[in-house]
mmCIF file of C-alpha atoms and ligand atoms in Angstrom:
data_model
loop_
_atom_site.group_PDB
_atom_site.id
_atom_site.type_symbol
_atom_site.label_atom_id
_atom_site.label_comp_id
_atom_site.label_asym_id
_atom_site.label_seq_id
_atom_site.Cartn_x
_atom_site.Cartn_y
_atom_site.Cartn_z
ATOM 1 C CA MET A 1 -15.163 -11.355 57.761
ATOM 2 C CA LEU A 2 -14.780 -9.921 54.000
ATOM 3 C CA LEU A 3 -13.915 -6.525 54.399
ATOM 4 C CA SER A 4 -10.693 -8.018 56.474
ATOM 5 C CA SER A 5 -10.425 -11.259 53.894
ATOM 6 C CA LEU A 6 -9.616 -8.207 51.311
ATOM 7 C CA ILE A 7 -7.948 -5.948 53.049
ATOM 8 C CA VAL A 8 -4.855 -8.935 53.569
ATOM 9 C CA SER A 9 -5.844 -10.080 49.617
ATOM 10 C CA PRO A 10 -2.649 -8.721 48.334
ATOM 11 C CA ARG A 11 -0.459 -11.385 50.655
ATOM 12 C CA PHE A 12 -3.007 -13.852 50.644
ATOM 13 C CA ILE A 13 -2.630 -13.176 46.647
ATOM 14 C CA LEU A 14 1.743 -13.196 46.743
ATOM 15 C CA GLU A 15 1.234 -16.275 49.159
ATOM 16 C CA PHE A 16 -1.070 -18.010 45.901
ATOM 17 C CA CYS A 17 1.403 -16.871 42.920
ATOM 18 C CA ILE A 18 4.349 -18.027 45.158
ATOM 19 C CA SER A 19 2.446 -21.667 46.254
ATOM 20 C CA THR A 20 1.975 -21.905 42.308
ATOM 21 C CA ILE A 21 4.983 -21.376 40.764
ATOM 22 C CA ASN A 22 5.983 -23.800 43.140
ATOM 23 C CA GLY A 23 3.502 -26.667 41.905
ATOM 24 C CA ILE A 24 3.941 -26.060 38.641
ATOM 25 C CA PHE A 25 8.483 -25.726 39.425
ATOM 26 C CA SER A 26 7.909 -29.098 41.059
ATOM 27 C CA SER A 27 5.637 -30.722 38.883
ATOM 28 C CA VAL A 28 7.455 -29.832 35.801
ATOM 29 C CA PHE A 29 10.770 -30.585 37.988
ATOM 30 C CA SER A 30 9.911 -34.261 38.499
ATOM 31 C CA LYS A 31 8.560 -35.353 34.629
ATOM 32 C CA VAL A 32 11.644 -33.716 33.359
ATOM 33 C CA CYS A 33 13.344 -36.441 36.723
ATOM 34 C CA SER A 34 10.372 -39.349 34.928
ATOM 35 C CA TRP A 35 11.702 -38.877 31.359
ATOM 36 C CA SER A 36 15.571 -38.849 31.985
ATOM 37 C CA ARG A 37 15.501 -41.858 34.465
ATOM 38 C CA GLY A 38 13.182 -43.476 31.622
ATOM 39 C CA ALA A 39 15.794 -42.061 29.343
ATOM 40 C CA CYS A 40 18.554 -43.082 31.209
ATOM 41 C CA ARG A 41 17.283 -46.343 31.859
ATOM 42 C CA ALA A 42 16.081 -47.223 27.693
ATOM 43 C CA THR A 43 20.205 -45.980 27.524
ATOM 44 C CA LYS A 44 20.906 -48.781 30.125
ATOM 45 C CA SER A 45 18.923 -50.964 28.570
ATOM 46 C CA LEU A 46 20.304 -50.374 24.883
ATOM 47 C CA VAL A 47 23.789 -50.842 25.750
ATOM 48 C CA SER A 48 23.526 -53.642 27.861
ATOM 49 C CA ASP A 49 21.394 -54.870 24.814
ATOM 50 C CA ALA A 50 24.500 -53.980 23.185
ATOM 51 C CA ASN A 51 26.642 -55.268 25.257
ATOM 52 C CA SER A 52 24.828 -59.448 25.430
ATOM 53 C CA GLN A 53 24.856 -59.189 21.304
ATOM 54 C CA SER A 54 29.347 -58.093 21.370
ATOM 55 C CA GLU A 55 29.466 -60.479 23.779
ATOM 56 C CA GLN A 56 27.661 -63.256 21.875
ATOM 57 C CA ARG A 57 29.536 -62.093 18.854
ATOM 58 C CA THR A 58 32.407 -63.126 20.491
ATOM 59 C CA ASP A 59 31.482 -66.461 21.972
ATOM 60 C CA GLU A 60 30.134 -67.137 18.581
ATOM 61 C CA ASN A 61 33.308 -66.730 17.146
ATOM 62 C CA VAL A 62 35.572 -68.309 20.128
ATOM 63 C CA THR A 63 36.055 -71.820 19.317
ATOM 64 C CA THR A 64 35.490 -74.829 21.934
ATOM 65 C CA PRO A 65 38.313 -77.557 22.338
ATOM 66 C CA THR A 66 35.526 -79.644 22.881
ATOM 67 C CA SER A 67 37.276 -82.468 21.835
ATOM 68 C CA VAL A 68 40.793 -82.689 21.556
ATOM 69 C CA ASN A 69 43.896 -85.700 20.086
ATOM 70 C CA TYR A 70 46.790 -85.228 22.197
ATOM 71 C CA HIS A 71 49.970 -86.474 20.113
ATOM 72 C CA PHE A 72 52.599 -86.108 22.672
ATOM 73 C CA THR A 73 55.159 -87.719 21.337
ATOM 74 C CA ARG A 74 55.866 -89.288 17.738
ATOM 75 C CA LYS A 75 58.135 -92.175 18.579
ATOM 76 C CA CYS A 76 57.007 -95.679 17.283
ATOM 77 C CA ASN A 77 58.007 -99.026 17.021
ATOM 78 C CA TYR A 78 55.877 -99.065 13.421
ATOM 79 C CA LYS A 79 56.776 -98.620 10.492
ATOM 80 C CA CYS A 80 53.259 -97.123 8.722
ATOM 81 C CA GLY A 81 53.711 -96.770 5.254
ATOM 82 C CA PHE A 82 51.130 -94.339 5.193
ATOM 83 C CA CYS A 83 51.908 -92.735 9.036
ATOM 84 C CA PHE A 84 50.599 -88.874 8.820
ATOM 85 C CA HIS A 85 52.335 -88.208 12.104
ATOM 86 C CA THR A 86 55.796 -89.605 11.740
ATOM 87 C CA ALA A 87 58.457 -88.831 14.489
ATOM 88 C CA LYS A 88 59.838 -85.593 13.803
ATOM 89 C CA THR A 89 61.086 -84.886 16.504
ATOM 90 C CA SER A 90 61.992 -87.077 20.192
ATOM 91 C CA PHE A 91 60.265 -84.578 22.741
ATOM 92 C CA VAL A 92 58.269 -85.705 24.998
ATOM 93 C CA LEU A 93 57.041 -82.005 27.544
ATOM 94 C CA PRO A 94 57.494 -82.833 31.742
ATOM 95 C CA LEU A 95 54.556 -84.160 33.084
ATOM 96 C CA GLU A 96 53.419 -81.128 34.856
ATOM 97 C CA GLU A 97 53.439 -79.073 31.926
ATOM 98 C CA ALA A 98 51.989 -81.559 29.955
ATOM 99 C CA LYS A 99 48.741 -81.435 32.843
ATOM 100 C CA ARG A 100 48.983 -77.741 33.070
ATOM 101 C CA GLY A 101 48.278 -78.125 29.390
ATOM 102 C CA LEU A 102 45.218 -80.545 29.846
ATOM 103 C CA LYS A 103 43.991 -78.188 32.646
ATOM 104 C CA LEU A 104 44.434 -75.199 30.478
ATOM 105 C CA LEU A 105 42.239 -76.748 28.166
ATOM 106 C CA LYS A 106 39.537 -78.420 30.546
ATOM 107 C CA GLU A 107 39.276 -74.662 31.725
ATOM 108 C CA ALA A 108 38.190 -73.628 28.128
ATOM 109 C CA GLY A 109 35.611 -76.351 27.589
ATOM 110 C CA MET A 110 37.003 -79.881 26.572
ATOM 111 C CA GLU A 111 34.953 -83.002 27.399
ATOM 112 C CA LYS A 112 37.192 -85.577 25.713
ATOM 113 C CA ILE A 113 41.215 -85.908 25.793
ATOM 114 C CA ASN A 114 42.304 -89.132 23.095
ATOM 115 C CA PHE A 115 45.933 -89.201 23.254
ATOM 116 C CA SER A 116 47.906 -90.560 20.428
ATOM 117 C CA GLY A 117 51.051 -90.432 18.893
ATOM 118 C CA GLY A 118 53.656 -92.335 17.884
ATOM 119 C CA GLU A 119 52.633 -95.060 19.868
ATOM 120 C CA PRO A 120 51.555 -93.817 23.180
ATOM 121 C CA PHE A 121 52.447 -96.526 25.238
ATOM 122 C CA LEU A 122 55.748 -96.307 24.466
ATOM 123 C CA HIS A 123 57.023 -93.258 26.690
ATOM 124 C CA GLU A 124 58.457 -94.335 29.924
ATOM 125 C CA LYS A 125 56.780 -98.135 29.444
ATOM 126 C CA GLY A 126 53.145 -96.457 29.489
ATOM 127 C CA ASP A 127 53.513 -94.980 32.752
ATOM 128 C CA PHE A 128 53.099 -91.338 31.024
ATOM 129 C CA LEU A 129 49.604 -91.803 29.366
ATOM 130 C CA GLY A 130 48.906 -94.268 32.760
ATOM 131 C CA LYS A 131 49.474 -91.364 34.725
ATOM 132 C CA MET A 132 47.811 -88.467 32.640
ATOM 133 C CA VAL A 133 44.560 -90.654 32.300
ATOM 134 C CA GLN A 134 44.613 -90.731 35.837
ATOM 135 C CA TYR A 135 44.799 -87.332 35.671
ATOM 136 C CA CYS A 136 42.747 -86.273 33.248
ATOM 137 C CA LYS A 137 39.865 -88.236 34.930
ATOM 138 C CA THR A 138 40.276 -88.016 38.502
ATOM 139 C CA ASP A 139 41.243 -84.498 38.933
ATOM 140 C CA LEU A 140 39.658 -82.213 35.762
ATOM 141 C CA GLN A 141 36.663 -85.242 36.258
ATOM 142 C CA LEU A 142 37.085 -85.188 31.819
ATOM 143 C CA PRO A 143 33.851 -87.005 30.324
ATOM 144 C CA SER A 144 35.818 -88.902 28.353
ATOM 145 C CA VAL A 145 39.330 -89.853 28.498
ATOM 146 C CA SER A 146 40.790 -92.366 25.516
ATOM 147 C CA ILE A 147 43.727 -93.475 23.462
ATOM 148 C CA VAL A 148 44.501 -94.679 19.900
ATOM 149 C CA SER A 149 47.599 -97.230 19.569
ATOM 150 C CA ASN A 150 49.163 -99.265 18.236
ATOM 151 C CA GLY A 151 48.269 -102.517 20.935
ATOM 152 C CA SER A 152 52.174 -103.729 20.593
ATOM 153 C CA MET A 153 53.250 -102.137 23.494
ATOM 154 C CA ILE A 154 50.449 -102.862 26.158
ATOM 155 C CA LYS A 155 50.539 -105.148 29.251
ATOM 156 C CA GLU A 156 47.820 -106.164 31.198
ATOM 157 C CA THR A 157 49.325 -104.636 34.666
ATOM 158 C CA TRP A 158 48.771 -101.016 32.382
ATOM 159 C CA PHE A 159 45.282 -102.394 32.849
ATOM 160 C CA GLN A 160 45.105 -102.869 36.609
ATOM 161 C CA LYS A 161 46.180 -99.727 37.453
ATOM 162 C CA TYR A 162 45.470 -97.266 34.966
ATOM 163 C CA GLY A 163 41.873 -99.330 33.541
ATOM 164 C CA ASP A 164 39.336 -97.471 35.527
ATOM 165 C CA PHE A 165 40.296 -94.411 34.200
ATOM 166 C CA LEU A 166 40.130 -95.203 30.436
ATOM 167 C CA ASP A 167 36.862 -94.379 28.919
ATOM 168 C CA ILE A 168 38.053 -96.399 25.423
ATOM 169 C CA LEU A 169 40.757 -97.596 23.951
ATOM 170 C CA ALA A 170 40.984 -98.005 20.259
ATOM 171 C CA ILE A 171 43.891 -99.935 18.057
ATOM 172 C CA SER A 172 44.558 -100.034 14.586
ATOM 173 C CA CYS A 173 44.360 -102.415 13.067
ATOM 174 C CA ASP A 174 43.908 -102.540 9.446
ATOM 175 C CA SER A 175 43.561 -106.138 7.902
ATOM 176 C CA PHE A 176 43.171 -109.718 9.566
ATOM 177 C CA ASP A 177 46.324 -111.226 7.311
ATOM 178 C CA GLU A 178 49.360 -110.711 8.681
ATOM 179 C CA GLU A 179 51.298 -110.833 5.666
ATOM 180 C CA THR A 180 49.420 -107.278 4.490
ATOM 181 C CA ASN A 181 50.029 -105.859 7.863
ATOM 182 C CA GLN A 182 54.179 -107.171 7.335
ATOM 183 C CA THR A 183 53.574 -105.135 3.625
ATOM 184 C CA ILE A 184 51.623 -101.969 4.944
ATOM 185 C CA GLY A 185 54.532 -102.139 7.962
ATOM 186 C CA ARG A 186 51.882 -102.554 10.395
ATOM 187 C CA SER A 187 54.382 -104.742 12.532
ATOM 188 C CA GLN A 188 57.591 -104.746 14.569
ATOM 189 C CA GLY A 189 59.562 -107.587 13.855
ATOM 190 C CA ARG A 190 57.848 -111.157 13.903
ATOM 191 C CA LYS A 191 55.142 -110.652 16.636
ATOM 192 C CA SER A 192 51.587 -110.616 15.501
ATOM 193 C CA HIS A 193 49.786 -107.903 15.446
ATOM 194 C CA ILE A 194 46.366 -109.821 15.191
ATOM 195 C CA GLU A 195 47.395 -112.125 18.253
ATOM 196 C CA ASN A 196 47.721 -108.926 20.351
ATOM 197 C CA LEU A 197 44.623 -107.216 18.634
ATOM 198 C CA TYR A 198 42.743 -110.246 20.376
ATOM 199 C CA LYS A 199 44.527 -110.010 24.014
ATOM 200 C CA ILE A 200 43.956 -106.451 24.323
ATOM 201 C CA CYS A 201 39.472 -106.835 23.445
ATOM 202 C CA SER A 202 40.061 -109.131 26.061
ATOM 203 C CA TRP A 203 41.818 -107.386 29.070
ATOM 204 C CA CYS A 204 39.285 -105.190 28.023
ATOM 205 C CA GLN A 205 35.876 -106.557 28.805
ATOM 206 C CA GLN A 206 37.897 -107.613 31.485
ATOM 207 C CA TYR A 207 38.893 -104.558 33.129
ATOM 208 C CA LYS A 208 35.749 -102.288 31.830
ATOM 209 C CA VAL A 209 37.350 -100.174 28.506
ATOM 210 C CA ALA A 210 35.157 -100.311 25.540
ATOM 211 C CA PHE A 211 36.861 -100.965 22.943
ATOM 212 C CA LYS A 212 37.096 -99.758 19.403
ATOM 213 C CA ILE A 213 39.168 -100.432 16.082
ATOM 214 C CA ASN A 214 40.740 -98.288 13.874
ATOM 215 C CA SER A 215 41.209 -98.613 10.407
ATOM 216 C CA VAL A 216 43.059 -97.011 7.199
ATOM 217 C CA ILE A 217 41.813 -98.560 3.667
ATOM 218 C CA ASN A 218 44.618 -98.298 1.483
ATOM 219 C CA SER A 219 45.823 -99.930 -1.829
ATOM 220 C CA PHE A 220 47.095 -102.690 0.163
ATOM 221 C CA ASN A 221 44.104 -103.582 2.152
ATOM 222 C CA VAL A 222 41.108 -101.379 0.040
ATOM 223 C CA HIS A 223 39.641 -105.065 -1.255
ATOM 224 C CA GLU A 224 39.507 -107.438 1.607
ATOM 225 C CA ASP A 225 36.481 -108.227 3.857
ATOM 226 C CA LEU A 226 37.121 -107.826 7.684
ATOM 227 C CA THR A 227 33.055 -108.238 8.166
ATOM 228 C CA GLU A 228 33.751 -111.595 10.424
ATOM 229 C CA GLN A 229 36.698 -110.962 12.612
ATOM 230 C CA ILE A 230 34.690 -106.894 13.651
ATOM 231 C CA ASN A 231 31.645 -108.510 14.252
ATOM 232 C CA GLN A 232 33.787 -111.533 16.378
ATOM 233 C CA LEU A 233 35.600 -108.321 18.297
ATOM 234 C CA ASN A 234 32.453 -106.272 18.363
ATOM 235 C CA PRO A 235 33.986 -103.042 19.066
ATOM 236 C CA VAL A 236 32.079 -100.163 20.582
ATOM 237 C CA ARG A 237 32.925 -98.211 17.376
ATOM 238 C CA TRP A 238 34.840 -98.927 14.250
ATOM 239 C CA LYS A 239 36.752 -96.206 12.893
ATOM 240 C CA VAL A 240 37.350 -96.673 9.029
ATOM 241 C CA PHE A 241 39.646 -93.550 7.372
ATOM 242 C CA GLN A 242 40.248 -93.059 3.845
ATOM 243 C CA CYS A 243 44.321 -92.557 3.416
ATOM 244 C CA LEU A 244 45.472 -89.154 3.551
ATOM 245 C CA LEU A 245 47.973 -87.786 2.180
ATOM 246 C CA ILE A 246 49.881 -84.756 4.378
ATOM 247 C CA ASP A 247 53.008 -82.427 2.920
ATOM 248 C CA GLY A 248 55.817 -82.960 5.150
ATOM 249 C CA GLU A 249 54.449 -85.831 7.127
ATOM 250 C CA ASN A 250 54.105 -88.973 4.399
ATOM 251 C CA ALA A 251 54.459 -87.303 1.216
ATOM 252 C CA GLY A 252 56.942 -83.882 -0.210
ATOM 253 C CA GLU A 253 60.480 -83.562 -0.208
ATOM 254 C CA THR A 254 60.951 -82.804 4.440
ATOM 255 C CA ALA A 255 58.560 -85.787 4.654
ATOM 256 C CA LEU A 256 59.529 -89.379 6.159
ATOM 257 C CA ARG A 257 56.953 -91.807 5.015
ATOM 258 C CA GLU A 258 55.856 -92.061 1.075
ATOM 259 C CA ALA A 259 52.465 -92.925 0.405
ATOM 260 C CA GLU A 260 52.063 -92.497 -3.076
ATOM 261 C CA LYS A 261 51.383 -95.778 -2.825
ATOM 262 C CA PHE A 262 48.639 -96.166 -0.243
ATOM 263 C CA VAL A 263 46.658 -93.980 -1.975
ATOM 264 C CA ILE A 264 43.078 -95.153 -3.005
ATOM 265 C CA SER A 265 40.357 -93.107 -5.196
ATOM 266 C CA ASP A 266 36.990 -91.757 -3.326
ATOM 267 C CA LEU A 267 35.543 -94.790 -5.687
ATOM 268 C CA GLN A 268 37.124 -97.419 -4.008
ATOM 269 C CA PHE A 269 36.772 -95.914 -0.644
ATOM 270 C CA GLN A 270 33.723 -96.525 -1.294
ATOM 271 C CA GLU A 271 33.345 -100.179 -2.454
ATOM 272 C CA PHE A 272 35.029 -100.673 0.987
ATOM 273 C CA LEU A 273 32.103 -98.801 2.723
ATOM 274 C CA ASP A 274 29.765 -100.715 0.299
ATOM 275 C CA ARG A 275 31.381 -104.129 0.589
ATOM 276 C CA HIS A 276 30.920 -103.865 4.457
ATOM 277 C CA SER A 277 27.172 -101.837 4.962
ATOM 278 C CA ALA A 278 26.191 -104.815 7.685
ATOM 279 C CA VAL A 279 28.350 -104.059 10.213
ATOM 280 C CA SER A 280 26.877 -101.927 12.093
ATOM 281 C CA CYS A 281 29.452 -100.229 14.301
ATOM 282 C CA LEU A 282 31.403 -98.887 11.205
ATOM 283 C CA VAL A 283 31.807 -95.296 11.345
ATOM 284 C CA PRO A 284 33.103 -93.984 7.371
ATOM 285 C CA GLU A 285 35.753 -91.385 7.080
ATOM 286 C CA SER A 286 36.744 -89.850 3.466
ATOM 287 C CA ASN A 287 39.364 -87.551 2.859
ATOM 288 C CA GLU A 288 36.883 -84.844 3.251
ATOM 289 C CA LYS A 289 36.067 -84.838 6.368
ATOM 290 C CA MET A 290 39.120 -85.881 7.998
ATOM 291 C CA ARG A 291 41.046 -83.239 7.132
ATOM 292 C CA ASN A 292 40.088 -80.564 9.647
ATOM 293 C CA SER A 293 37.394 -82.104 11.951
ATOM 294 C CA TYR A 294 39.835 -83.192 14.246
ATOM 295 C CA LEU A 295 41.274 -80.941 17.111
ATOM 296 C CA ILE A 296 45.174 -81.646 16.743
ATOM 297 C CA LEU A 297 47.624 -80.915 19.723
ATOM 298 C CA ASP A 298 50.843 -81.533 19.021
ATOM 299 C CA GLU A 299 54.087 -82.766 21.189
ATOM 300 C CA TYR A 300 54.214 -78.473 22.051
ATOM 301 C CA MET A 301 50.910 -78.648 22.790
ATOM 302 C CA ARG A 302 50.647 -76.543 19.248
ATOM 303 C CA PHE A 303 47.366 -76.967 17.355
ATOM 304 C CA LEU A 304 47.642 -78.199 13.988
ATOM 305 C CA ASP A 305 45.897 -77.112 10.976
ATOM 306 C CA CYS A 306 45.903 -79.410 8.393
ATOM 307 C CA ARG A 307 43.693 -76.697 5.719
ATOM 308 C CA GLU A 308 46.505 -76.306 3.448
ATOM 309 C CA GLY A 309 46.677 -80.201 3.288
ATOM 310 C CA ARG A 310 49.894 -79.874 5.537
ATOM 311 C CA LYS A 311 50.276 -79.499 8.759
ATOM 312 C CA ASP A 312 51.174 -75.649 10.433
ATOM 313 C CA PRO A 313 51.556 -75.564 13.962
ATOM 314 C CA SER A 314 50.170 -72.452 15.713
ATOM 315 C CA ARG A 315 52.050 -71.082 19.280
ATOM 316 C CA SER A 316 51.473 -73.066 22.283
ATOM 317 C CA ILE A 317 48.591 -73.125 24.479
ATOM 318 C CA LEU A 318 51.833 -72.884 27.160
ATOM 319 C CA ASP A 319 52.356 -69.997 26.335
ATOM 320 C CA VAL A 320 49.447 -67.904 24.244
ATOM 321 C CA GLY A 321 46.878 -69.536 26.265
ATOM 322 C CA VAL A 322 44.395 -72.221 24.654
ATOM 323 C CA LYS A 323 41.841 -68.445 23.530
ATOM 324 C CA ASP A 324 44.742 -67.421 20.852
ATOM 325 C CA ALA A 325 46.552 -70.830 19.427
ATOM 326 C CA ILE A 326 43.014 -71.908 18.914
ATOM 327 C CA SER A 327 42.428 -69.350 16.498
ATOM 328 C CA PHE A 328 44.983 -70.486 14.264
ATOM 329 C CA SER A 329 43.142 -74.089 14.150
ATOM 330 C CA GLY A 330 41.503 -74.286 10.687
ATOM 331 C CA PHE A 331 39.471 -76.399 13.230
ATOM 332 C CA ASP A 332 36.130 -76.551 10.857
ATOM 333 C CA GLU A 333 33.014 -77.052 14.077
ATOM 334 C CA LYS A 334 30.729 -77.828 11.506
ATOM 335 C CA MET A 335 32.614 -81.214 9.823
ATOM 336 C CA PHE A 336 33.475 -82.182 13.476
ATOM 337 C CA LEU A 337 29.800 -82.703 13.942
ATOM 338 C CA LYS A 338 28.594 -83.708 10.456
ATOM 339 C CA ARG A 339 31.524 -86.602 10.901
ATOM 340 C CA GLY A 340 29.529 -87.323 14.315
ATOM 341 C CA GLY A 341 32.328 -86.226 16.491
ATOM 342 C CA LYS A 342 30.091 -85.833 19.789
ATOM 343 C CA TYR A 343 29.093 -89.064 20.544
ATOM 344 C CA VAL A 344 28.220 -91.212 23.501
ATOM 345 C CA TRP A 345 31.842 -91.191 25.097
ATOM 346 C CA SER A 346 31.672 -91.895 28.493
ATOM 347 C CA LYS A 347 31.424 -95.447 29.157
ATOM 348 C CA ALA A 348 29.741 -94.124 32.379
ATOM 349 C CA ASP A 349 26.800 -93.926 29.252
ATOM 350 C CA MET A 350 27.693 -96.756 27.207
ATOM 351 C CA LYS A 351 25.544 -99.252 29.432
ATOM 352 C CA LEU A 352 28.010 -102.032 27.517
ATOM 353 C CA GLU A 353 27.882 -105.236 29.024
ATOM 354 C CA TRP A 354 30.964 -106.287 30.681
HETATM 355 S S1 SF4 B 401 51.791 -96.861 14.634
HETATM 356 FE FE1 SF4 B 401 51.650 -96.930 12.319
HETATM 357 S S2 SF4 B 401 50.488 -94.586 11.710
HETATM 358 FE FE2 SF4 B 401 51.032 -94.931 14.306
HETATM 359 S S3 SF4 B 401 52.307 -93.545 14.462
HETATM 360 FE FE3 SF4 B 401 52.997 -96.029 14.622
HETATM 361 S S4 SF4 B 401 53.817 -96.120 12.189
HETATM 362 FE FE4 SF4 B 401 52.515 -94.137 12.270
#
């Protein structure tokens, strides 16, 4: 046996060598594969980390239009001396184009839309506005739809038709003295601005719309005390603005208003706030807070950049999309949050007693 084994030994040795070399090769090969798979995985993970970091960086740089103010018309029936969105054009987009723009904003993250002017109830007697309000609530399902108006053109029939789709209606009122309102220009003819305000407040209650008041504090009302009337009307919010100069709107050579005589100092504004410190719904807005903390869309759906003390328009979101246009808006998201721009803005969440 042994002899025969020894006789076949060269063949055996050869086979043994081949099998050993095979083993070494396959072990080395599998190690190399495993290293390269690992390296591959590691590279992939590094690349994907880098990608996600760069996506995050990109996302951080993109402003979300969470809350947008659409001044779809500049026309107004009032002549407030400090008006900072004057009738420089009479242009209003066709309804379908306005809806297209609103949809683009919703797709970009809009949660709240505020319709403003000019006087938004003037165009097509409020029907154009009503259709946009209805579209934003029912088709776009926006959590909050609101309007700022001087209140003079609103009829009860509007509430009957569109009230369900509206969360907040803000009415501008700077004084409870009719003469002061006349002096400021917050009036039309002999119609009582204050009577209107009370009427709209009761309609808001009746048709379940949250009622808000906006006041601009200026040299003609800065000494007044509005506490009693504000408490009586009991708005969900009382926004108190410091009169602001905007070049080309209410200041400068090309402006339609000269608001210099309405301007008050920061100290005067603070004194007004101190006098009303007991009013719990008061939300103050100084010039500093106001300037860049609003996303303003004009009648062409262009964002307006107020950083230089005037309104510089971007290109229209209808032409270049929201992302491109918003990068020229000058919007200060931090100031928006600091001024309490994000609040309970859907009437469903306000838990109001109607
Ligand atoms: S109500 Fe006064 S402030 Fe408002 S748009 Fe008309 S004129 Fe301007």
